[in-house]
Amino acid sequence: MAEKFAFTYEERKRMASQTAEILTEEIGLKGDAIQAVQLIPELEAGNIALEEVEQKYGESVSRILHGLKRIEQLYDKNPAVESENFRNLLLSFAEDMRVILIMIAYRVNLMRQIRDTENVEAKLEVSQEAAYLYAPLAHKLGLYKLKSELEDLSLKYMEHDAYYHIREKLSATKAARDAYIDRFIKPVEQKMMAAGIRCHIKGRTKSIHSIWQKMQKQKCPFEGVYDLFAIRIIIDCPLEQEKMQCWQAYSIITDMYQPNPKRLRDWLSVPKSNGYESLHITVLGPEQKWVEVQIRTERMDEIAERGVAAHWRYKGVKGETGLDEWLTNIRTMLEHADGLDAMDQFKMELYEDEVFVFTPAGDLWKFPLGATVLDFAYHIHSKLGNQCTGGRIGGKVVPIRYELKSGDQVEILTSANQKPRQEWLNIVKTSRAKSKIRLALKETQVKDGLFAKEMLERKFRNRKIEQDDSIMFNVIRKMGYKEVSDFYKAIADGVLDTNDVLDKFLELRGKEAVVTGDNQARSASEFELDESKIAGLNQQVNDDVLVIDRNLKGLDYQLAKCCSPIYGDDVFGFVTVNGGIKIHRCDCPNAPELRRRFGYRIVKAKWSGKGSSQYSIALRVIGNDDIGIVNNLTSIISKEEKLVLRSINIDSHDGLFSGNIVVMLEDTSRLEALIKKLRTVKGVKQVDRI
């Protein structure tokens, strides 16, 4: 980041000395950490190579500089530092905790030096990083002074007018404010002592940054900030008396000063989910000024300051349990002189189950350890994952099964011919990628199935074989497939030959298919009906005689299931390949297609004689869902002679009913009469033949 400000070699050396001073005085580091900081300008100027450092200064110094170099490489990828993933990656790259401490100290020093720089854009970028990244880390490590300085300097550069407005307000009232805090604390201490409560009370004025945050959140001027003064009462008592003494202190405070009930925060009775315990109350102190008072015990204060609920976290900045515990341990080491020596041996083991990876644009994403290039592709977009052939990392092409490493910048390579495969499920690690692959495989199977079905239907048409669904289902079972989708998938994959399917179909149908050697389509002349062939098909079917062309009676025919013709319908005949004839209604849904494609196989047909057979007819009925309407419908049907109700299926929704009624009747005249009567039923809106 210093490169943005074009510091000279001498300026870099001076900044290194200043950073080393911050590390020594504010943090307590010395030895190898200080040596590493002093070597940074030499390394940047090329006066010494990283490989030489270990030989001359030892492995510890080399490790620190290596960590700083890796983090510098992260910045080269132009990441969005506001991402929480970048904070995590930064920590995982550090390897040695001293690297993070050096970066905090360096950032404090950099913020001090850029006050008068003309590079406004770089100054704003550095300030944003300080506020989001380094100040929270400094606070978590107990470096409160550095944390406040980072926040205030960030505000100074990003919100210049607001910063100086608040500073002037504070400067104008500093003496009065300090005196006010003393006046507030002294009578409280006396009351606490008189009540037998052992405690110490700390008073402070909030930082400029904290006051500004309050003003922004509450949308109020400086004078409207309720808790400009903060008082913390820390009670020393046994564990079993904690709640009692905290509430006793609360009672004393609220007896002395008027509380604002809307500002009471009871995290004593029900602690926060992160373990934070305390009583917060805002009271109207002397001179009608609002003061925030926090009441807690030594144990609660220890938890709040050292671990689970550090101030920057419970203010809304999310953290992770592992990170909290790790940073707290480091802070404990910093606070004990004998712990500083252990820093030399300390190595980073956080995030061992996670990797953080960059996109070409600098976005940073988190993946589980073991995630692959294919996981990365599906994380971006399903289409990118489906067409992924590999990736490019550091200029090298890697396969889809390459396992990602923290800091990798991944570019996905694709091909329009690539398709998901079943074995991809064993390559990916994330559930997101697995679900997308399963969905893609399912969609591919459906498409392949439709293609295979169309291919089979074309084969049937070429050989002039008419498909029958019931026989086809039997074929599928006989060929060992329980699911229709598996059957068509086998055809699509080439496992099953369509000719074998046709042969099995003909075998089950009990007919032999005559196929020419060159599979040429048979001509229309093969379907011409001569008198001898028709005579051989003579058969009486009750009294319903179908007359075809030359008034020849008694032909072998079947009623088409697609339109269910009955005596009296206008019909035509369709000659099938095995010599039989199927009868269709002239208004059959399939009639236009049959006439267009197989016009030479259409023959005229009409009913002859008197209808006496009964035919199954389905009616569609729609109407208002009124009480008794179904009974009215069935009553009409039951009263009709020679009319049998076979089934009725009614469904009701949003005040309307719709249903199918199947009846047995003789001819179209009886059908028309029935439809007319059903339409007279009150509430019935529509009756149609299906």
mmCIF file of N, CA and C in Angstrom, residues 4 62 76 92 138 211 223 265 284 295 318 322 349 352 422 507 610 631 641 657:
data_model
loop_
_atom_site.group_PDB
_atom_site.id
_atom_site.type_symbol
_atom_site.label_atom_id
_atom_site.label_comp_id
_atom_site.label_asym_id
_atom_site.label_seq_id
_atom_site.Cartn_x
_atom_site.Cartn_y
_atom_site.Cartn_z
ATOM 1 N N LYS A 4 1.560 3.341 -3.242
ATOM 2 C CA LYS A 4 0.599 4.326 -3.742
ATOM 3 C C LYS A 4 1.042 5.753 -3.424
ATOM 4 N N SER A 62 13.044 -14.629 8.815
ATOM 5 C CA SER A 62 12.658 -14.996 7.447
ATOM 6 C C SER A 62 11.172 -15.325 7.365
ATOM 7 N N ASP A 76 -1.890 -7.239 -4.321
ATOM 8 C CA ASP A 76 -1.663 -7.093 -5.763
ATOM 9 C C ASP A 76 -2.854 -7.578 -6.580
ATOM 10 N N SER A 92 -4.973 -16.039 7.752
ATOM 11 C CA SER A 92 -4.465 -17.364 7.418
ATOM 12 C C SER A 92 -3.142 -17.286 6.666
ATOM 13 N N ALA A 138 -6.986 -4.603 16.144
ATOM 14 C CA ALA A 138 -6.251 -3.979 17.250
ATOM 15 C C ALA A 138 -7.054 -4.039 18.542
ATOM 16 N N ILE A 211 -18.436 8.949 18.985
ATOM 17 C CA ILE A 211 -19.469 9.993 19.033
ATOM 18 C C ILE A 211 -20.082 10.183 17.640
ATOM 19 N N GLU A 223 -24.902 17.716 20.377
ATOM 20 C CA GLU A 223 -25.564 17.931 21.674
ATOM 21 C C GLU A 223 -26.633 16.870 21.966
ATOM 22 N N ARG A 265 -30.868 -1.918 29.025
ATOM 23 C CA ARG A 265 -30.455 -3.138 28.332
ATOM 24 C C ARG A 265 -30.062 -4.172 29.381
ATOM 25 N N LEU A 284 -30.151 10.562 33.576
ATOM 26 C CA LEU A 284 -30.035 12.017 33.461
ATOM 27 C C LEU A 284 -29.273 12.522 34.671
ATOM 28 N N ILE A 295 -23.051 -1.662 34.288
ATOM 29 C CA ILE A 295 -22.842 -2.314 35.582
ATOM 30 C C ILE A 295 -22.512 -3.780 35.330
ATOM 31 N N LYS A 318 -19.261 -8.910 12.951
ATOM 32 C CA LYS A 318 -19.334 -10.342 13.238
ATOM 33 C C LYS A 318 -17.942 -10.949 13.289
ATOM 34 N N GLY A 322 -13.512 -19.471 16.528
ATOM 35 C CA GLY A 322 -12.114 -19.863 16.432
ATOM 36 C C GLY A 322 -11.199 -18.664 16.408
ATOM 37 N N GLU A 349 -2.519 -21.705 12.929
ATOM 38 C CA GLU A 349 -3.205 -22.943 12.564
ATOM 39 C C GLU A 349 -4.701 -22.699 12.368
ATOM 40 N N GLU A 352 -7.758 -24.041 9.202
ATOM 41 C CA GLU A 352 -7.155 -25.198 8.553
ATOM 42 C C GLU A 352 -8.173 -25.995 7.738
ATOM 43 N N GLN A 422 -21.671 -38.138 -14.566
ATOM 44 C CA GLN A 422 -22.008 -38.711 -13.262
ATOM 45 C C GLN A 422 -20.808 -38.684 -12.319
ATOM 46 N N GLU A 507 -43.039 -59.043 -32.277
ATOM 47 C CA GLU A 507 -43.174 -60.380 -31.677
ATOM 48 C C GLU A 507 -44.319 -60.412 -30.684
ATOM 49 N N LYS A 610 -79.304 -50.019 -37.407
ATOM 50 C CA LYS A 610 -79.808 -49.352 -36.208
ATOM 51 C C LYS A 610 -78.872 -49.630 -35.046
ATOM 52 N N ASN A 631 -75.786 -34.759 -6.638
ATOM 53 C CA ASN A 631 -76.965 -35.637 -6.555
ATOM 54 C C ASN A 631 -77.931 -35.363 -7.709
ATOM 55 N N GLU A 641 -83.462 -44.537 -19.321
ATOM 56 C CA GLU A 641 -83.460 -45.953 -19.683
ATOM 57 C C GLU A 641 -82.265 -46.261 -20.586
ATOM 58 N N PHE A 657 -66.860 -26.324 -9.307
ATOM 59 C CA PHE A 657 -66.507 -27.739 -9.389
ATOM 60 C C PHE A 657 -66.292 -28.077 -10.862
#
